[in-house]
Tab-separated table of C-alpha atoms in Angstrom:
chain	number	residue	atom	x	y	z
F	1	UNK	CA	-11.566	-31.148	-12.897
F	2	UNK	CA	-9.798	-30.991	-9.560
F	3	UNK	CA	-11.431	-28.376	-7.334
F	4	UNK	CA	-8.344	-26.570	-5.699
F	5	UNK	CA	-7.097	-26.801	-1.627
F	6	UNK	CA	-7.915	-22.910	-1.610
F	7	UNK	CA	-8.682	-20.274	-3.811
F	8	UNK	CA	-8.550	-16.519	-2.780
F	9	UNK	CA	-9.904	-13.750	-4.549
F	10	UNK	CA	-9.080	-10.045	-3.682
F	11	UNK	CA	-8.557	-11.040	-0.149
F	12	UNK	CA	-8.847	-8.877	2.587
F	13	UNK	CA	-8.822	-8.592	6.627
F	14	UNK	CA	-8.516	-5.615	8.851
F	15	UNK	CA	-9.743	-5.186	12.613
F	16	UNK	CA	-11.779	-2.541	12.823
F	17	UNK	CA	-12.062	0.796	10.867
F	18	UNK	CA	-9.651	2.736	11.351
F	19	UNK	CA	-7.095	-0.259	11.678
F	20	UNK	CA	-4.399	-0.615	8.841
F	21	UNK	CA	-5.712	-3.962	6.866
F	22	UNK	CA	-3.583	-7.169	7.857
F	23	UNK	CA	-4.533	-8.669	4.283
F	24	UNK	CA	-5.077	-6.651	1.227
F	25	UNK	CA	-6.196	-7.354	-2.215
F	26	UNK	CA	-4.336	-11.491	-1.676
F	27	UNK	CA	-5.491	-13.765	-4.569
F	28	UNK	CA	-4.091	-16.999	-4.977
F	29	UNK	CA	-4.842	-20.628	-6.224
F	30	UNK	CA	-2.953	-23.180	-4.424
F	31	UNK	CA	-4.118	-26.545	-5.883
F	32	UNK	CA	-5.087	-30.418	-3.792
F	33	UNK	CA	-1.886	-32.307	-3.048
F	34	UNK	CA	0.729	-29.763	-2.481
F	35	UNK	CA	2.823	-29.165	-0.073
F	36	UNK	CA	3.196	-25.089	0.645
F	37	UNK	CA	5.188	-22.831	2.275
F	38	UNK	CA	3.843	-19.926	3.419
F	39	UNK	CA	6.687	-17.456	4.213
F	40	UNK	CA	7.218	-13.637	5.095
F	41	UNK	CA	8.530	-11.340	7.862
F	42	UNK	CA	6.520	-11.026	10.980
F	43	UNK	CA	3.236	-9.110	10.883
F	44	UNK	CA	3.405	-9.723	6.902
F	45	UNK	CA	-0.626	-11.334	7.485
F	46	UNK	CA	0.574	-15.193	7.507
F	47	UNK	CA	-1.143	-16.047	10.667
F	48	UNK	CA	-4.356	-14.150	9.750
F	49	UNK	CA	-4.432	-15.347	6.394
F	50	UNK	CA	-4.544	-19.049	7.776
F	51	UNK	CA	-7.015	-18.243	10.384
F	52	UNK	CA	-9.293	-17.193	7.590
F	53	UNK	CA	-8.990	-20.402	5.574
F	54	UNK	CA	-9.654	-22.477	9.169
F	55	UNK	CA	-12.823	-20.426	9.427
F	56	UNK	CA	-11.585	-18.780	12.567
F	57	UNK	CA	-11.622	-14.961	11.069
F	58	UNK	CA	-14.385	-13.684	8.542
F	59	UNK	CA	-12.804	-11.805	5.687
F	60	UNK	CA	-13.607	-8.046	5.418
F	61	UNK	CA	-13.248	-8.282	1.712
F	62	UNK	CA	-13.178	-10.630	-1.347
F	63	UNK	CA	-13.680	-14.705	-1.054
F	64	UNK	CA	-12.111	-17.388	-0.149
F	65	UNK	CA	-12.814	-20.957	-0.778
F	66	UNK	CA	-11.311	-24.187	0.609
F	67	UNK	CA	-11.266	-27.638	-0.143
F	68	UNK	CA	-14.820	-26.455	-2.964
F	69	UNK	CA	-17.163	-24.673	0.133
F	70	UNK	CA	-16.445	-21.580	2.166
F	71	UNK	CA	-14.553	-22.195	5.368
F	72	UNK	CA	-17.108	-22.747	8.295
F	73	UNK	CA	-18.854	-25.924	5.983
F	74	UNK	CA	-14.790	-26.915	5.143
F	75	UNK	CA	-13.859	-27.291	8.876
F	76	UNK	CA	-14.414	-30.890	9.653
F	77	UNK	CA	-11.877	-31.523	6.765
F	78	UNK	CA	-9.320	-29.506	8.044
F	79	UNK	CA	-6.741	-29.696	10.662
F	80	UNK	CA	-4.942	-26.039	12.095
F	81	UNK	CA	-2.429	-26.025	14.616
F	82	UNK	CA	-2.171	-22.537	15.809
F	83	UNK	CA	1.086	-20.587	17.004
F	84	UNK	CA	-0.088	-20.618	20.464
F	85	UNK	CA	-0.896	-24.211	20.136
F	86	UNK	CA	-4.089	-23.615	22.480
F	87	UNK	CA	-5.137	-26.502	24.744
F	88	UNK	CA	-6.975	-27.084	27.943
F	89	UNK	CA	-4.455	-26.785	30.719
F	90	UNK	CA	-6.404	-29.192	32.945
F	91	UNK	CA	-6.263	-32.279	31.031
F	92	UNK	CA	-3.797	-35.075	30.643
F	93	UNK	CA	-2.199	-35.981	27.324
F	94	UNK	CA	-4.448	-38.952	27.446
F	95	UNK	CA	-7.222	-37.559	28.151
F	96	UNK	CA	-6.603	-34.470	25.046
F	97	UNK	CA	-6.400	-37.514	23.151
F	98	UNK	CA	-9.620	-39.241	24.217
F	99	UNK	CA	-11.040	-35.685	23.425
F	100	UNK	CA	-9.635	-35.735	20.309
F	101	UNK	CA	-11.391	-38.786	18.786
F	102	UNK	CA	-14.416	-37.970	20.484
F	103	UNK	CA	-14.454	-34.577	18.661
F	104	UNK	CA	-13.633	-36.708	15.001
F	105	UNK	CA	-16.218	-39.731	14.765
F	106	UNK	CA	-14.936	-41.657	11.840
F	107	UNK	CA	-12.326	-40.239	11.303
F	108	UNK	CA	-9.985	-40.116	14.217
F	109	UNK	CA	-6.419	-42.019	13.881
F	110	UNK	CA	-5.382	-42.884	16.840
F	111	UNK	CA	-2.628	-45.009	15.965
F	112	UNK	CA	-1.176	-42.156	14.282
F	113	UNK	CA	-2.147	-39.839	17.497
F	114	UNK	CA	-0.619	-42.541	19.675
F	115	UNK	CA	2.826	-42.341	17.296
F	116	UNK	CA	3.326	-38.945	17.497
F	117	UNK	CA	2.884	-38.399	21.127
F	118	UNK	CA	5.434	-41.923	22.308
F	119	UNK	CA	8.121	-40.096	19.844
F	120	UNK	CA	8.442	-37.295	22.191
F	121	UNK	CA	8.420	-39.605	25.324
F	122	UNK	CA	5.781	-38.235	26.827
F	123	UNK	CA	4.033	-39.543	29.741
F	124	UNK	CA	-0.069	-39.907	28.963
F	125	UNK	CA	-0.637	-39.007	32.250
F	126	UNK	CA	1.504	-35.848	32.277
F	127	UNK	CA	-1.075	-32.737	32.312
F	128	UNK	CA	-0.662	-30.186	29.268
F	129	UNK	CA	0.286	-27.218	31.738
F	130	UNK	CA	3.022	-29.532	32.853
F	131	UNK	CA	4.807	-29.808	29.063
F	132	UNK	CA	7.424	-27.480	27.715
F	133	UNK	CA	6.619	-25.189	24.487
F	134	UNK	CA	7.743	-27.930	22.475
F	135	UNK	CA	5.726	-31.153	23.883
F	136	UNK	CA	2.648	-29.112	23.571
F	137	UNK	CA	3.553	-28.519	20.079
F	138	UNK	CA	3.947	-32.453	19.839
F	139	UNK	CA	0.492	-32.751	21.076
F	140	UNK	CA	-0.935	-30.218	19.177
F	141	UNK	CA	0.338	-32.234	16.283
F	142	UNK	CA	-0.889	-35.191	17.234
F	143	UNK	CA	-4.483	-33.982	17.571
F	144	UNK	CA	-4.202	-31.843	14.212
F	145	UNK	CA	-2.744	-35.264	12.062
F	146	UNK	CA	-5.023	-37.983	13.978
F	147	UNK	CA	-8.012	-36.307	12.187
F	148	UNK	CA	-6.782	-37.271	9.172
F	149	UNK	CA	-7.475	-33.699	7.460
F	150	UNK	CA	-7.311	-33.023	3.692
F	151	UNK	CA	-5.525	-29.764	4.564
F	152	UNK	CA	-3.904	-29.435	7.200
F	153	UNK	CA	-2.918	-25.480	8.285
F	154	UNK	CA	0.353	-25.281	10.362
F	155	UNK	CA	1.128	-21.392	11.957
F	156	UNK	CA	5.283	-21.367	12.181
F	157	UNK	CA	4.726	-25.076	13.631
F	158	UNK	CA	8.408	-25.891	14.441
F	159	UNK	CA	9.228	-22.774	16.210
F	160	UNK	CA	9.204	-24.216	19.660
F	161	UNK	CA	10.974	-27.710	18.661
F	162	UNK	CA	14.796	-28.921	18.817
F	163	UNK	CA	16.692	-29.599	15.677
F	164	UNK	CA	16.227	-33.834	16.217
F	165	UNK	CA	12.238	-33.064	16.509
F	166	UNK	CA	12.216	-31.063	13.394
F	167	UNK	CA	13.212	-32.980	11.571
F	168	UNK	CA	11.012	-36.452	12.899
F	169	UNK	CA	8.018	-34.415	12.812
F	170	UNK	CA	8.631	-32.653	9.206
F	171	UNK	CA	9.531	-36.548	8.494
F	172	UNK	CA	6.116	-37.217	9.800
F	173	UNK	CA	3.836	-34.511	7.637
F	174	UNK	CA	6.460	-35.723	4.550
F	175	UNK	CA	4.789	-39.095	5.209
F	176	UNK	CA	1.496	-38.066	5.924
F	177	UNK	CA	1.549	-35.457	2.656
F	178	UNK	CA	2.360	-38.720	0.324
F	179	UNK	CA	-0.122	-41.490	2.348
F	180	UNK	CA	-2.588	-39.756	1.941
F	181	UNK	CA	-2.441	-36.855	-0.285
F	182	UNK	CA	-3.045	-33.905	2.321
F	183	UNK	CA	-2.630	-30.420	1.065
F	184	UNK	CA	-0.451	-29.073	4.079
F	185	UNK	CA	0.175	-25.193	4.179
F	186	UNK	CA	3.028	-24.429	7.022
F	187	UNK	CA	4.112	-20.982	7.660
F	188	UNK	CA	7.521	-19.285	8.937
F	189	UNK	CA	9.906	-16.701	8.654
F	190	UNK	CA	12.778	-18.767	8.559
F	191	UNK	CA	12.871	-19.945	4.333
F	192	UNK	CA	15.575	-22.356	5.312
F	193	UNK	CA	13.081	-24.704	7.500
F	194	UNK	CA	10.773	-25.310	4.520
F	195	UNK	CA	12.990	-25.159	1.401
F	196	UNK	CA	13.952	-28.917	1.483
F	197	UNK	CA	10.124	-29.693	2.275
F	198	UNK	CA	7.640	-27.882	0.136
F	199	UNK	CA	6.511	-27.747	-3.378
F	200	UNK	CA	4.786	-24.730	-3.385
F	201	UNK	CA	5.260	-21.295	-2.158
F	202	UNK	CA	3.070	-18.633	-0.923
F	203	UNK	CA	5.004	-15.500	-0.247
F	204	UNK	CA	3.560	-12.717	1.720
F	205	UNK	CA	4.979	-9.097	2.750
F	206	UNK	CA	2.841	-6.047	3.578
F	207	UNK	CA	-0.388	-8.261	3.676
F	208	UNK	CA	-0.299	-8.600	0.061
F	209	UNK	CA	0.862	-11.869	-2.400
F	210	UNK	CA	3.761	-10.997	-3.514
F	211	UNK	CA	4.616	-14.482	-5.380
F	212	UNK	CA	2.812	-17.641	-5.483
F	213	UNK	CA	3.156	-20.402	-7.499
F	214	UNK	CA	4.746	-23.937	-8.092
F	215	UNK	CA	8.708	-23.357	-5.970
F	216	UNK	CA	10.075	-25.218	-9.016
F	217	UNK	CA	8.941	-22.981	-11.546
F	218	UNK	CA	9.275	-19.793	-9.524
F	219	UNK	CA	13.236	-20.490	-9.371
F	220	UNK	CA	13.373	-21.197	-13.290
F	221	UNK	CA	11.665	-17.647	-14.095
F	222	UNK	CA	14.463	-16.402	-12.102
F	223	UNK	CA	18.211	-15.850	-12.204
F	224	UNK	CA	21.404	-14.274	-10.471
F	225	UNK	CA	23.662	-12.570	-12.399
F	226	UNK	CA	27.104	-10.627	-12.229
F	227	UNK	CA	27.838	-7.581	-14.994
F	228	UNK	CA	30.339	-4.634	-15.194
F	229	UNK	CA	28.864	-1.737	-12.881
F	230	UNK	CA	28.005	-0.185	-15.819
F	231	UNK	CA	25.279	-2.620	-17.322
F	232	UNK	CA	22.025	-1.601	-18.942
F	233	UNK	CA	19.848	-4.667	-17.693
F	234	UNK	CA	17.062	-3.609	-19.757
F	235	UNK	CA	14.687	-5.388	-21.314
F	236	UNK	CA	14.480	-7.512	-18.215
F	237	UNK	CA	12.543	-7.217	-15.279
F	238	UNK	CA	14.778	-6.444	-12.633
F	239	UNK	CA	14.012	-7.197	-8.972
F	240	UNK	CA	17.002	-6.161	-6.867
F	241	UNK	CA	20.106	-5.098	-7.709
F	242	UNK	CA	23.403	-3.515	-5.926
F	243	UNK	CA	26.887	-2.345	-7.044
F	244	UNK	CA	30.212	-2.911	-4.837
F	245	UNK	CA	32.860	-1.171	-6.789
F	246	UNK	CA	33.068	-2.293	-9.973
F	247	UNK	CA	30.489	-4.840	-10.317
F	248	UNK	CA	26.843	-5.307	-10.891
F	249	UNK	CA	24.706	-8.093	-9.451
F	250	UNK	CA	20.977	-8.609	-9.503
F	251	UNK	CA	18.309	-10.439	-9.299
F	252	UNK	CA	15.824	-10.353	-12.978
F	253	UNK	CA	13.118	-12.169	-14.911
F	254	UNK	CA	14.695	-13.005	-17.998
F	255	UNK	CA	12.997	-11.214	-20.975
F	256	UNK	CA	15.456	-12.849	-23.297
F	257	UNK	CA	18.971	-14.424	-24.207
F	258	UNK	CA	21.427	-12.964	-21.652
F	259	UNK	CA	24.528	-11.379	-23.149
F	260	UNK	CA	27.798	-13.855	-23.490
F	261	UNK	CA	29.921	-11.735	-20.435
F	262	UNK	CA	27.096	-11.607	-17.734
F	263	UNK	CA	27.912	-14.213	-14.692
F	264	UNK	CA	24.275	-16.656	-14.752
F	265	UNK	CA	23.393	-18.512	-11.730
F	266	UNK	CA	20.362	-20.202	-10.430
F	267	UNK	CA	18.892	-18.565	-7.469
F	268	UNK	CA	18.479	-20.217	-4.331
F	269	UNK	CA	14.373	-19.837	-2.851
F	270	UNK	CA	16.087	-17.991	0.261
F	271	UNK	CA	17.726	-15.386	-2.407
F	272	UNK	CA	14.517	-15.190	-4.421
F	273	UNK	CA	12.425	-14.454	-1.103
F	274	UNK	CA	14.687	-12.092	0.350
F	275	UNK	CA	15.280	-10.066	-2.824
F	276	UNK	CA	11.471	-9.590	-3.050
F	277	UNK	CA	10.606	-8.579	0.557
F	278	UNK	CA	13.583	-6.094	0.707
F	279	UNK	CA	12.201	-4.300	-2.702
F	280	UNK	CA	8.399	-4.215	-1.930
F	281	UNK	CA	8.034	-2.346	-5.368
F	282	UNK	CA	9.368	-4.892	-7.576
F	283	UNK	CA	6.435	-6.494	-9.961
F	284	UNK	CA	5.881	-10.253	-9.440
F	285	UNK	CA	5.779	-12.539	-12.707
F	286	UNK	CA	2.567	-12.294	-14.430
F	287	UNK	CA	0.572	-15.486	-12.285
F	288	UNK	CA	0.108	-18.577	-14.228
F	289	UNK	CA	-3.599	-19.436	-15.832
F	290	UNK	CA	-5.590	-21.879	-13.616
F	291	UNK	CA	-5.818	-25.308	-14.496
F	292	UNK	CA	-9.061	-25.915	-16.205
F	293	UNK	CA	-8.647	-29.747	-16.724
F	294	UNK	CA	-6.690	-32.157	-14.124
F	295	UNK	CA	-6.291	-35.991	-14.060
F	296	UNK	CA	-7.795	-37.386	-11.278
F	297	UNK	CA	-5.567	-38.830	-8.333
């Protein structure tokens, strides 16, 4: 039995009383070895749900497990690189790194550290206040990946980083994801910068789950299709639809054989997330059972 990256059960996290909750009611099961894309608009919860599973927030309701244990006993297993990629100021990049393995006896990679930090040309003497947005990102990288985590947590981790970076350093957690078999959970807003990259998806709008599953899967229980204005579209499930003049197109969970004169088409994961955040009503599909029995990697 493979005990899963993180488990979640009737999450919740607000700040304070009287404060509208950032997470509500989130359960989820993302199993060891995936690769998963946590997406939503801003303030959807993605950031606080992540500093949760680093250990960083206490939950005000429900659990949450990761990699077996609660968070706090999890923590030297897992790497986070948070949106403001926090780092001391005063130090070189050489000397972050140094602090780096110092902090990860036995398990620090500094070859990999080393790697990560020479793609970006960057001078080991050059202080961290020194470095743009995206060099710091670099190094937070570097320090996150060198521990050699078996989940790493990434909070919109490209955001500050050219196109040619972006794609070296996605190259990079690809690489690291298949090496070694790291669960890696990266969020964003932007679907587009994840789509070719993960496996599984994690979407989150209002501070509730409003999908999560396998991205492969999610995209089969799913299709686009184009009817007369007039269409009934019962049985199915319908998750978005709009009319322009004469024609009907929407977004449904097949609840059967689709009639011969509806237009079919495979959704794209973009269409499938936006459809869902723009109709916070619509029902998800019914979440799958959790594996009970798993062959061993």
């Amino acid at each position: 039995m493979t005990v899963p990256a993180i488990e979640a059960g009737a999450l919740g996290k607000r700040f304070g009383r009287r404060a509208a909750w950032a997470l509500r009611d989130c359960s989820f099961r993302l199993p060891a070895g995936r690769v998963c894309a946590v997406v939503g608009p801003n303030g959807a919860g993605k950031s606080t749900l992540l500093a949760i599973t680093a250990g960083l927030l206490t939950p005000t309701d429900g659990t949450i497990t990761v990699l077996g244990t609660d968070p706090a006993s999890a923590r030297p297993r897992v790497g986070f690189v948070d949106q403001d990629k926090p780092l001391y100021p005063q130090l070189t990049v050489a000397e972050t790194l140094r602090m780096g393995a110092d902090l990860n006896p036995g398990r620090w990679d500094a070859d990999t550290a080393r790697r990560i930090v020479a793609g970006g040309d960057l001078d080991p003497r050059g202080r961290i206040r020194s470095l743009s947005g995206g060099q710091r990102t670099r190094v937070a990288l570097a320090l996150a990946l060198a521990k050699r985590p078996e989940l790493l947590l990434l909070d919109e981790p490209m955001a500050d980083l050219d196109p040619l970076a972006r794609h070296e350093l996605m190259g990079v957690l690809m690489g690291q994801a298949a090496a070694h078999g790291t669960t890696i959970v990266m969020s964003s807003h932007v679907v587009a910068e994840l789509e070719d990259s993960c496996d599984h998806l994690l979407l989150i709008g209002g501070g509730r789950v409003r999908l999560a599953g396998e991205i492969d899967d999610l995209l089969a229980a799913h299709t686009r299709v184009s009817a007369p204005a007039t269409t009934d579209l019962a049985p199915h499930d319908l998750v978005e639809s709009r009319t322009t003049g004469r024609q009907l197109s929407a977004l449904i969970r097949p609840a059967g054989p689709l009639p011969g004169d509806w237009r079919a088409a495979a959704p794209s994961l973009e269409e499938l997330v936006l459809s869902y955040l723009r109709n916070p009503e619509a029902p998800g599909p019914a979440p799958a059972a959790p594996e009970t029995t798993e062959a061993a990697a």
